[in-house]
PDB file of C-alpha atoms in Angstrom:
ATOM      1  CA  MET A   1       3.376 -22.269  -5.539  1.00 73.00           C
ATOM      2  CA  PRO A   2       3.956 -18.548  -6.263  1.00 82.00           C
ATOM      3  CA  ARG A   3       0.939 -16.325  -5.722  1.00 90.00           C
ATOM      4  CA  ASP A   4      -0.766 -14.724  -8.683  1.00 95.00           C
ATOM      5  CA  LEU A   5       0.337 -11.139  -9.159  1.00 98.00           C
ATOM      6  CA  ARG A   6      -2.028  -8.367  -8.107  1.00 98.00           C
ATOM      7  CA  PHE A   7      -1.798  -4.696  -9.026  1.00 98.00           C
ATOM      8  CA  GLY A   8      -3.101  -1.642  -7.216  1.00 98.00           C
ATOM      9  CA  LEU A   9      -3.449   1.996  -8.240  1.00 98.00           C
ATOM     10  CA  GLY A  10      -3.128   4.843  -5.738  1.00 97.00           C
ATOM     11  CA  LEU A  11      -5.573   7.735  -6.167  1.00 95.00           C
ATOM     12  CA  HIS A  12      -4.396  10.925  -4.441  1.00 89.00           C
ATOM     13  CA  ALA A  13      -5.759  14.040  -6.110  1.00 85.00           C
ATOM     14  CA  ALA A  14      -9.235  13.355  -7.538  1.00 81.00           C
ATOM     15  CA  ARG A  15     -11.737  15.682  -5.879  1.00 84.00           C
ATOM     16  CA  SER A  16     -14.820  15.439  -8.098  1.00 94.00           C
ATOM     17  CA  LEU A  17     -17.277  12.581  -8.494  1.00 96.00           C
ATOM     18  CA  THR A  18     -16.598  12.468 -12.226  1.00 96.00           C
ATOM     19  CA  LYS A  19     -12.829  12.286 -11.772  1.00 95.00           C
ATOM     20  CA  VAL A  20     -13.003   9.570  -9.102  1.00 97.00           C
ATOM     21  CA  GLN A  21     -15.385   7.429 -11.106  1.00 98.00           C
ATOM     22  CA  ASP A  22     -13.577   7.937 -14.406  1.00 97.00           C
ATOM     23  CA  THR A  23     -10.292   6.946 -12.765  1.00 97.00           C
ATOM     24  CA  ALA A  24     -11.870   3.882 -11.179  1.00 98.00           C
ATOM     25  CA  ARG A  25     -13.442   2.728 -14.450  1.00 98.00           C
ATOM     26  CA  ARG A  26     -10.169   3.304 -16.278  1.00 98.00           C
ATOM     27  CA  ALA A  27      -8.239   1.330 -13.641  1.00 98.00           C
ATOM     28  CA  GLU A  28     -10.636  -1.587 -14.047  1.00 98.00           C
ATOM     29  CA  GLU A  29     -10.335  -1.451 -17.835  1.00 98.00           C
ATOM     30  CA  LEU A  30      -6.524  -1.356 -17.676  1.00 98.00           C
ATOM     31  CA  GLY A  31      -6.335  -4.518 -15.584  1.00 98.00           C
ATOM     32  CA  PHE A  32      -5.691  -3.128 -12.123  1.00 98.00           C
ATOM     33  CA  ASP A  33      -7.107  -5.206  -9.280  1.00 98.00           C
ATOM     34  CA  VAL A  34      -7.411  -2.615  -6.508  1.00 98.00           C
ATOM     35  CA  LEU A  35      -7.947   1.149  -6.247  1.00 98.00           C
ATOM     36  CA  HIS A  36      -6.350   2.739  -3.186  1.00 98.00           C
ATOM     37  CA  VAL A  37      -6.979   6.065  -1.448  1.00 97.00           C
ATOM     38  CA  PRO A  38      -4.592   7.426   1.223  1.00 96.00           C
ATOM     39  CA  ASP A  39      -5.580   9.078   4.496  1.00 97.00           C
ATOM     40  CA  HIS A  40      -4.078  12.549   4.806  1.00 95.00           C
ATOM     41  CA  LEU A  41      -5.632  15.868   5.685  1.00 93.00           C
ATOM     42  CA  GLY A  42      -5.780  17.847   2.457  1.00 87.00           C
ATOM     43  CA  ALA A  43      -6.359  14.697   0.363  1.00 88.00           C
ATOM     44  CA  PRO A  44      -9.774  13.226  -0.556  1.00 88.00           C
ATOM     45  CA  ALA A  45     -11.647  11.607   2.342  1.00 94.00           C
ATOM     46  CA  PRO A  46     -11.065   7.865   1.886  1.00 97.00           C
ATOM     47  CA  PHE A  47     -14.516   6.380   2.498  1.00 98.00           C
ATOM     48  CA  PRO A  48     -16.630   8.727   0.320  1.00 97.00           C
ATOM     49  CA  ALA A  49     -14.077   8.515  -2.506  1.00 97.00           C
ATOM     50  CA  LEU A  50     -13.987   4.714  -2.389  1.00 98.00           C
ATOM     51  CA  MET A  51     -17.765   4.449  -2.240  1.00 98.00           C
ATOM     52  CA  ALA A  52     -17.977   6.602  -5.368  1.00 98.00           C
ATOM     53  CA  ALA A  53     -15.457   4.280  -7.054  1.00 98.00           C
ATOM     54  CA  ALA A  54     -17.417   1.211  -5.954  1.00 98.00           C
ATOM     55  CA  ALA A  55     -20.605   2.553  -7.516  1.00 98.00           C
ATOM     56  CA  ALA A  56     -18.859   2.967 -10.878  1.00 98.00           C
ATOM     57  CA  THR A  57     -17.145  -0.442 -11.076  1.00 98.00           C
ATOM     58  CA  ARG A  58     -17.995  -4.138 -10.905  1.00 98.00           C
ATOM     59  CA  THR A  59     -14.875  -6.130 -10.076  1.00 98.00           C
ATOM     60  CA  LEU A  60     -12.312  -3.557  -8.928  1.00 98.00           C
ATOM     61  CA  ARG A  61     -11.420  -4.007  -5.286  1.00 98.00           C
ATOM     62  CA  LEU A  62     -11.086  -0.974  -3.020  1.00 98.00           C
ATOM     63  CA  GLY A  63      -8.547  -0.251  -0.344  1.00 98.00           C
ATOM     64  CA  THR A  64      -7.011   2.347   1.924  1.00 98.00           C
ATOM     65  CA  PHE A  65      -3.268   2.795   1.694  1.00 97.00           C
ATOM     66  CA  VAL A  66      -3.246   3.472   4.488  1.00 98.00           C
ATOM     67  CA  LEU A  67      -5.628   4.726   7.139  1.00 98.00           C
ATOM     68  CA  ASN A  68      -3.956   6.669   9.933  1.00 98.00           C
ATOM     69  CA  ALA A  69      -5.104   4.524  12.860  1.00 98.00           C
ATOM     70  CA  GLY A  70      -4.438   7.429  15.224  1.00 98.00           C
ATOM     71  CA  PHE A  71      -7.330   9.372  13.693  1.00 98.00           C
ATOM     72  CA  TYR A  72      -9.913   6.738  14.680  1.00 98.00           C
ATOM     73  CA  ARG A  73     -11.637   5.005  17.558  1.00 98.00           C
ATOM     74  CA  PRO A  74     -12.060   1.320  16.724  1.00 98.00           C
ATOM     75  CA  ALA A  75     -15.857   1.031  16.933  1.00 98.00           C
ATOM     76  CA  LEU A  76     -16.445   4.117  14.783  1.00 98.00           C
ATOM     77  CA  LEU A  77     -13.911   2.976  12.215  1.00 98.00           C
ATOM     78  CA  ALA A  78     -15.442  -0.502  12.177  1.00 98.00           C
ATOM     79  CA  ARG A  79     -18.838   1.019  11.399  1.00 98.00           C
ATOM     80  CA  ASP A  80     -17.438   2.788   8.311  1.00 98.00           C
ATOM     81  CA  VAL A  81     -15.407  -0.232   7.216  1.00 98.00           C
ATOM     82  CA  ALA A  82     -18.437  -2.524   7.510  1.00 98.00           C
ATOM     83  CA  ALA A  83     -20.628  -0.114   5.544  1.00 98.00           C
ATOM     84  CA  LEU A  84     -18.144   0.226   2.677  1.00 98.00           C
ATOM     85  CA  HIS A  85     -17.445  -3.505   2.633  1.00 98.00           C
ATOM     86  CA  ASP A  86     -21.151  -4.328   2.491  1.00 98.00           C
ATOM     87  CA  LEU A  87     -22.147  -1.611   0.012  1.00 98.00           C
ATOM     88  CA  SER A  88     -19.312  -2.566  -2.341  1.00 98.00           C
ATOM     89  CA  GLY A  89     -20.309  -6.224  -2.381  1.00 98.00           C
ATOM     90  CA  GLY A  90     -17.379  -7.325  -0.218  1.00 98.00           C
ATOM     91  CA  ARG A  91     -14.696  -5.599  -2.273  1.00 98.00           C
ATOM     92  CA  PHE A  92     -13.051  -3.544   0.489  1.00 98.00           C
ATOM     93  CA  GLU A  93      -9.585  -4.180   1.985  1.00 98.00           C
ATOM     94  CA  ALA A  94      -8.664  -2.176   5.080  1.00 98.00           C
ATOM     95  CA  GLY A  95      -5.123  -0.819   4.949  1.00 98.00           C
ATOM     96  CA  LEU A  96      -3.795   0.523   8.249  1.00 98.00           C
ATOM     97  CA  GLY A  97      -0.724   2.372   9.464  1.00 98.00           C
ATOM     98  CA  THR A  98       0.412   4.207  12.564  1.00 98.00           C
ATOM     99  CA  GLY A  99       0.283   7.725  11.130  1.00 97.00           C
ATOM    100  CA  TYR A 100       3.487   9.732  11.072  1.00 95.00           C
ATOM    101  CA  VAL A 101       2.781  13.383  10.164  1.00 96.00           C
ATOM    102  CA  ARG A 102       2.787  15.453  13.346  1.00 97.00           C
ATOM    103  CA  GLU A 103       1.259  18.461  11.580  1.00 97.00           C
ATOM    104  CA  GLU A 104      -1.806  16.447  10.576  1.00 97.00           C
ATOM    105  CA  PHE A 105      -2.455  15.371  14.146  1.00 97.00           C
ATOM    106  CA  GLU A 106      -2.129  18.989  15.240  1.00 97.00           C
ATOM    107  CA  ALA A 107      -4.458  20.206  12.470  1.00 97.00           C
ATOM    108  CA  ALA A 108      -6.998  17.584  13.582  1.00 96.00           C
ATOM    109  CA  GLU A 109      -6.617  18.859  17.177  1.00 97.00           C
ATOM    110  CA  LEU A 110      -5.341  15.485  18.300  1.00 97.00           C
ATOM    111  CA  PRO A 111      -2.298  14.855  20.490  1.00 97.00           C
ATOM    112  CA  TYR A 112       0.690  13.460  18.635  1.00 98.00           C
ATOM    113  CA  PRO A 113       1.601  10.247  20.482  1.00 98.00           C
ATOM    114  CA  SER A 114       5.046   8.760  20.682  1.00 98.00           C
ATOM    115  CA  ALA A 115       6.052   6.155  18.115  1.00 97.00           C
ATOM    116  CA  GLY A 116       5.434   3.374  20.633  1.00 98.00           C
ATOM    117  CA  GLU A 117       2.000   4.728  21.546  1.00 98.00           C
ATOM    118  CA  ARG A 118       1.046   4.945  17.876  1.00 98.00           C
ATOM    119  CA  VAL A 119       1.992   1.296  17.356  1.00 98.00           C
ATOM    120  CA  ASP A 120       0.012   0.327  20.472  1.00 98.00           C
ATOM    121  CA  HIS A 121      -3.054   2.094  19.101  1.00 98.00           C
ATOM    122  CA  LEU A 122      -2.606   0.449  15.702  1.00 98.00           C
ATOM    123  CA  ALA A 123      -2.564  -2.925  17.473  1.00 98.00           C
ATOM    124  CA  HIS A 124      -5.743  -1.987  19.363  1.00 98.00           C
ATOM    125  CA  VAL A 125      -7.548  -0.942  16.167  1.00 98.00           C
ATOM    126  CA  THR A 126      -6.348  -4.031  14.301  1.00 98.00           C
ATOM    127  CA  GLY A 127      -7.532  -6.335  17.065  1.00 98.00           C
ATOM    128  CA  TYR A 128     -10.968  -4.727  17.102  1.00 98.00           C
ATOM    129  CA  LEU A 129     -11.413  -5.012  13.338  1.00 98.00           C
ATOM    130  CA  ARG A 130     -10.159  -8.583  13.356  1.00 98.00           C
ATOM    131  CA  GLU A 131     -12.643  -9.540  16.077  1.00 98.00           C
ATOM    132  CA  HIS A 132     -15.686  -7.690  14.771  1.00 98.00           C
ATOM    133  CA  LEU A 133     -15.128  -7.815  10.997  1.00 98.00           C
ATOM    134  CA  PRO A 134     -13.227 -11.041  10.353  1.00 98.00           C
ATOM    135  CA  SER A 135     -14.202 -11.162   6.670  1.00 98.00           C
ATOM    136  CA  VAL A 136     -12.493  -7.858   5.829  1.00 98.00           C
ATOM    137  CA  PRO A 137      -8.874  -8.351   4.690  1.00 98.00           C
ATOM    138  CA  ILE A 138      -6.387  -6.217   6.638  1.00 98.00           C
ATOM    139  CA  LEU A 139      -3.196  -4.736   5.240  1.00 98.00           C
ATOM    140  CA  ILE A 140      -0.652  -3.230   7.605  1.00 98.00           C
ATOM    141  CA  ALA A 141       2.169  -1.171   6.112  1.00 98.00           C
ATOM    142  CA  GLY A 142       5.425  -0.176   7.742  1.00 96.00           C
ATOM    143  CA  ASN A 143       9.121  -0.864   8.099  1.00 95.00           C
ATOM    144  CA  GLY A 144       9.918  -0.945  11.820  1.00 96.00           C
ATOM    145  CA  ASP A 145      10.207  -4.098  13.896  1.00 97.00           C
ATOM    146  CA  ARG A 146       7.101  -3.549  16.031  1.00 98.00           C
ATOM    147  CA  VAL A 147       4.812  -2.687  13.125  1.00 98.00           C
ATOM    148  CA  LEU A 148       6.054  -5.614  11.048  1.00 98.00           C
ATOM    149  CA  THR A 149       5.667  -7.962  14.019  1.00 98.00           C
ATOM    150  CA  LEU A 150       2.059  -6.829  14.421  1.00 98.00           C
ATOM    151  CA  ALA A 151       1.476  -7.211  10.682  1.00 98.00           C
ATOM    152  CA  ALA A 152       3.036 -10.676  10.628  1.00 98.00           C
ATOM    153  CA  ARG A 153       0.781 -11.881  13.424  1.00 98.00           C
ATOM    154  CA  ARG A 154      -2.509 -10.103  12.690  1.00 98.00           C
ATOM    155  CA  ALA A 155      -2.700  -8.876   9.063  1.00 98.00           C
ATOM    156  CA  ASP A 156      -3.503 -10.637   5.809  1.00 98.00           C
ATOM    157  CA  ILE A 157      -1.296  -8.390   3.675  1.00 98.00           C
ATOM    158  CA  ILE A 158       2.075  -6.862   4.605  1.00 98.00           C
ATOM    159  CA  GLY A 159       2.858  -3.484   3.037  1.00 98.00           C
ATOM    160  CA  LEU A 160       6.644  -3.308   2.665  1.00 97.00           C
ATOM    161  CA  THR A 161       8.445  -0.036   2.041  1.00 91.00           C
ATOM    162  CA  GLY A 162      11.483  -1.669   0.463  1.00 88.00           C
ATOM    163  CA  GLY A 163      13.681  -0.543   3.321  1.00 84.00           C
ATOM    164  CA  ASP A 164      15.442   2.761   3.887  1.00 83.00           C
ATOM    165  CA  ARG A 165      18.224   2.058   1.378  1.00 87.00           C
ATOM    166  CA  PRO A 166      18.818  -0.046  -1.754  1.00 87.00           C
ATOM    167  CA  ALA A 167      20.641  -3.336  -1.775  1.00 89.00           C
ATOM    168  CA  SER A 168      24.411  -2.956  -1.864  1.00 87.00           C
ATOM    169  CA  GLY A 169      27.228  -5.443  -1.445  1.00 82.00           C
ATOM    170  CA  ASP A 170      26.059  -8.137   0.932  1.00 84.00           C
ATOM    171  CA  GLU A 171      23.168  -5.992   2.236  1.00 92.00           C
ATOM    172  CA  ASP A 172      19.618  -6.458   0.987  1.00 95.00           C
ATOM    173  CA  PRO A 173      17.250  -4.429   3.192  1.00 95.00           C
ATOM    174  CA  LEU A 174      14.095  -5.773   1.516  1.00 96.00           C
ATOM    175  CA  ALA A 175      15.196  -9.377   1.984  1.00 96.00           C
ATOM    176  CA  GLU A 176      16.103  -8.618   5.604  1.00 96.00           C
ATOM    177  CA  ARG A 177      12.667  -7.160   6.342  1.00 97.00           C
ATOM    178  CA  ILE A 178      10.937 -10.129   4.722  1.00 98.00           C
ATOM    179  CA  ALA A 179      13.081 -12.524   6.742  1.00 97.00           C
ATOM    180  CA  PHE A 180      12.034 -10.618   9.855  1.00 97.00           C
ATOM    181  CA  VAL A 181       8.352 -10.984   8.883  1.00 98.00           C
ATOM    182  CA  ARG A 182       8.837 -14.683   8.209  1.00 98.00           C
ATOM    183  CA  ALA A 183      10.313 -15.235  11.675  1.00 98.00           C
ATOM    184  CA  ALA A 184       7.568 -13.193  13.360  1.00 98.00           C
ATOM    185  CA  ALA A 185       4.761 -14.896  11.409  1.00 98.00           C
ATOM    186  CA  GLY A 186       5.876 -18.463  12.017  1.00 98.00           C
ATOM    187  CA  ASP A 187       3.465 -20.986  10.545  1.00 97.00           C
ATOM    188  CA  ARG A 188       1.159 -18.320   9.111  1.00 97.00           C
ATOM    189  CA  PHE A 189       3.813 -16.808   6.821  1.00 98.00           C
ATOM    190  CA  ALA A 190       2.631 -18.895   3.866  1.00 96.00           C
ATOM    191  CA  GLU A 191      -0.817 -17.297   4.199  1.00 97.00           C
ATOM    192  CA  LEU A 192       0.502 -13.735   3.971  1.00 98.00           C
ATOM    193  CA  GLU A 193       0.461 -11.619   0.824  1.00 98.00           C
ATOM    194  CA  LEU A 194       3.509  -9.369   0.476  1.00 98.00           C
ATOM    195  CA  ASN A 195       2.963  -5.930  -1.015  1.00 98.00           C
ATOM    196  CA  LEU A 196       5.346  -3.285  -2.313  1.00 98.00           C
ATOM    197  CA  ALA A 197       4.425   0.298  -3.229  1.00 97.00           C
ATOM    198  CA  VAL A 198       6.198   1.764  -6.264  1.00 97.00           C
ATOM    199  CA  THR A 199       6.478   5.547  -6.084  1.00 96.00           C
ATOM    200  CA  ALA A 200       8.471   6.237  -9.255  1.00 98.00           C
ATOM    201  CA  MET A 201       8.486   4.770 -12.761  1.00 98.00           C
ATOM    202  CA  PRO A 202       8.927   6.093 -16.316  1.00 98.00           C
ATOM    203  CA  VAL A 203       5.783   7.305 -18.056  1.00 96.00           C
ATOM    204  CA  ASP A 204       7.186   8.922 -21.223  1.00 94.00           C
ATOM    205  CA  GLY A 205       9.146   6.166 -22.946  1.00 89.00           C
ATOM    206  CA  SER A 206      12.484   7.547 -21.749  1.00 95.00           C
ATOM    207  CA  GLY A 207      13.088   4.715 -19.303  1.00 97.00           C
ATOM    208  CA  MET A 208      13.804   7.270 -16.560  1.00 98.00           C
ATOM    209  CA  PRO A 209      11.367   7.901 -13.684  1.00 98.00           C
ATOM    210  CA  ASP A 210      10.599  11.156 -11.903  1.00 97.00           C
ATOM    211  CA  LEU A 211      12.333  10.654  -8.563  1.00 97.00           C
ATOM    212  CA  SER A 212      10.646  13.490  -6.677  1.00 96.00           C
ATOM    213  CA  ILE A 213       8.437  11.259  -4.493  1.00 95.00           C
ATOM    214  CA  PRO A 214      11.110   8.745  -3.392  1.00 95.00           C
ATOM    215  CA  ARG A 215      13.536  11.649  -2.920  1.00 95.00           C
ATOM    216  CA  HIS A 216      11.077  13.235  -0.483  1.00 93.00           C
ATOM    217  CA  PHE A 217      10.843  10.096   1.643  1.00 91.00           C
ATOM    218  CA  LEU A 218      14.495   9.028   1.264  1.00 93.00           C
ATOM    219  CA  PRO A 219      16.383  12.332   1.205  1.00 93.00           C
ATOM    220  CA  GLY A 220      19.687  10.743   2.152  1.00 91.00           C
ATOM    221  CA  LEU A 221      19.967   8.652  -1.036  1.00 94.00           C
ATOM    222  CA  THR A 222      21.594   9.721  -4.286  1.00 95.00           C
ATOM    223  CA  ASP A 223      19.710   9.496  -7.574  1.00 95.00           C
ATOM    224  CA  GLU A 224      21.704   6.371  -8.435  1.00 95.00           C
ATOM    225  CA  GLN A 225      20.678   4.776  -5.142  1.00 95.00           C
ATOM    226  CA  LEU A 226      17.043   5.794  -5.628  1.00 96.00           C
ATOM    227  CA  LEU A 227      17.045   4.111  -9.042  1.00 96.00           C
ATOM    228  CA  ARG A 228      18.154   0.854  -7.379  1.00 95.00           C
ATOM    229  CA  HIS A 229      15.598   1.095  -4.575  1.00 96.00           C
ATOM    230  CA  PRO A 230      12.780  -1.519  -4.712  1.00 96.00           C
ATOM    231  CA  GLY A 231      10.167   1.268  -4.810  1.00 97.00           C
ATOM    232  CA  THR A 232      11.530   2.615  -8.098  1.00 98.00           C
ATOM    233  CA  LEU A 233      11.097   1.085 -11.544  1.00 98.00           C
ATOM    234  CA  ALA A 234      13.151   2.095 -14.580  1.00 98.00           C
ATOM    235  CA  GLY A 235      13.900   0.991 -18.122  1.00 98.00           C
ATOM    236  CA  SER A 236      11.602  -0.426 -20.766  1.00 98.00           C
ATOM    237  CA  THR A 237       8.258  -2.104 -20.225  1.00 98.00           C
ATOM    238  CA  ARG A 238       9.988  -5.475 -20.393  1.00 97.00           C
ATOM    239  CA  ASP A 239      12.689  -4.342 -17.961  1.00 98.00           C
ATOM    240  CA  MET A 240      10.027  -3.321 -15.445  1.00 98.00           C
ATOM    241  CA  ALA A 241       8.071  -6.539 -15.937  1.00 98.00           C
ATOM    242  CA  ASP A 242      11.242  -8.568 -15.396  1.00 98.00           C
ATOM    243  CA  ARG A 243      11.968  -6.688 -12.191  1.00 98.00           C
ATOM    244  CA  ILE A 244       8.480  -7.393 -10.870  1.00 98.00           C
ATOM    245  CA  ARG A 245       8.877 -11.069 -11.737  1.00 97.00           C
ATOM    246  CA  GLY A 246      12.057 -10.919  -9.707  1.00 97.00           C
ATOM    247  CA  TYR A 247      10.198  -9.417  -6.759  1.00 97.00           C
ATOM    248  CA  ARG A 248       7.872 -12.414  -6.804  1.00 97.00           C
ATOM    249  CA  ASP A 249      10.447 -15.099  -7.570  1.00 96.00           C
ATOM    250  CA  ASP A 250      13.216 -13.814  -5.293  1.00 96.00           C
ATOM    251  CA  TYR A 251      11.238 -12.237  -2.438  1.00 97.00           C
ATOM    252  CA  GLY A 252       7.686 -13.586  -2.647  1.00 98.00           C
ATOM    253  CA  VAL A 253       6.284 -10.089  -3.245  1.00 98.00           C
ATOM    254  CA  SER A 254       3.237 -10.526  -5.457  1.00 98.00           C
ATOM    255  CA  TYR A 255       1.185  -7.363  -4.929  1.00 98.00           C
ATOM    256  CA  ILE A 256       2.459  -4.124  -6.500  1.00 98.00           C
ATOM    257  CA  ILE A 257       0.921  -0.668  -6.116  1.00 98.00           C
ATOM    258  CA  VAL A 258       1.730   2.260  -8.422  1.00 98.00           C
ATOM    259  CA  GLN A 259       0.428   5.815  -8.438  1.00 96.00           C
ATOM    260  CA  ALA A 260      -2.380   7.317 -10.542  1.00 95.00           C
ATOM    261  CA  PRO A 261      -0.039   9.181 -12.955  1.00 95.00           C
ATOM    262  CA  HIS A 262       1.590   5.816 -13.743  1.00 97.00           C
ATOM    263  CA  ALA A 263      -1.660   4.081 -14.742  1.00 98.00           C
ATOM    264  CA  ASP A 264      -1.362   4.022 -18.527  1.00 98.00           C
ATOM    265  CA  ALA A 265       2.355   3.256 -18.584  1.00 98.00           C
ATOM    266  CA  PHE A 266       2.025   0.527 -15.971  1.00 98.00           C
ATOM    267  CA  ALA A 267      -0.905  -1.050 -17.841  1.00 98.00           C
ATOM    268  CA  LYS A 268       1.648  -2.113 -20.459  1.00 98.00           C
ATOM    269  CA  VAL A 269       3.677  -3.790 -17.705  1.00 98.00           C
ATOM    270  CA  ILE A 270       0.550  -5.593 -16.503  1.00 98.00           C
ATOM    271  CA  ALA A 271      -0.088  -6.827 -20.044  1.00 98.00           C
ATOM    272  CA  GLU A 272       3.501  -8.118 -20.198  1.00 97.00           C
ATOM    273  CA  LEU A 273       3.009 -10.034 -16.956  1.00 97.00           C
ATOM    274  CA  ARG A 274      -0.341 -11.666 -17.720  1.00 92.00           C
TER     275      ARG A 274
END
């Protein structure tokens, strides 16, 4: 049986209590299931922002997308995760990643480990949370083999990037990554929730998205290629809803995250899908 669709909203720029809580209430009203906060220096601190959102909502779940595991020692992170999970009535989902911005490590006066060392630390943090806080769902996001292997074996939710290129000819990078997860997960694959973050979609009725965010992360792709990438939605509300149905029916991806500026436009897509 296909999973029910879930929808998340990424909150990046809200810096006042009023703005955080208004955005959280609006997300709940619009039909979003989860509010996410990232973990970057210069952005809102994840745990205070999510606690403010929790206090203003009743059913909206709360998540990090994603915590930079390299910033944390497991026991100290577990303390904050447990507090937010308990104070929100069990609504918190812990999203984790390796961290990738060297300048943020340097600004935090932390050494910037190698890619392998960052994955090792992510595994260490994940294992600690899994052992000490087994009731907290864990999302791990990434694209590389080692991160996806860890996610397949230890996480509840897999955050897929859609690959580093769109499907073309016989190639389908998203399908390939999901097949890799399936092989790594073995018998537990059926228990996993597959997630995809959308970074661009139309908000003005034109059918054309602002491609500035995907262009930043995928600088080698043309605009035409970016429009075909799984992390980009285009066209009418029905076109976007049909594409998301395809993500679930063709790939098993049932959990979609969009960004705060997309909230009102994507609410129409949610209404089309429910």
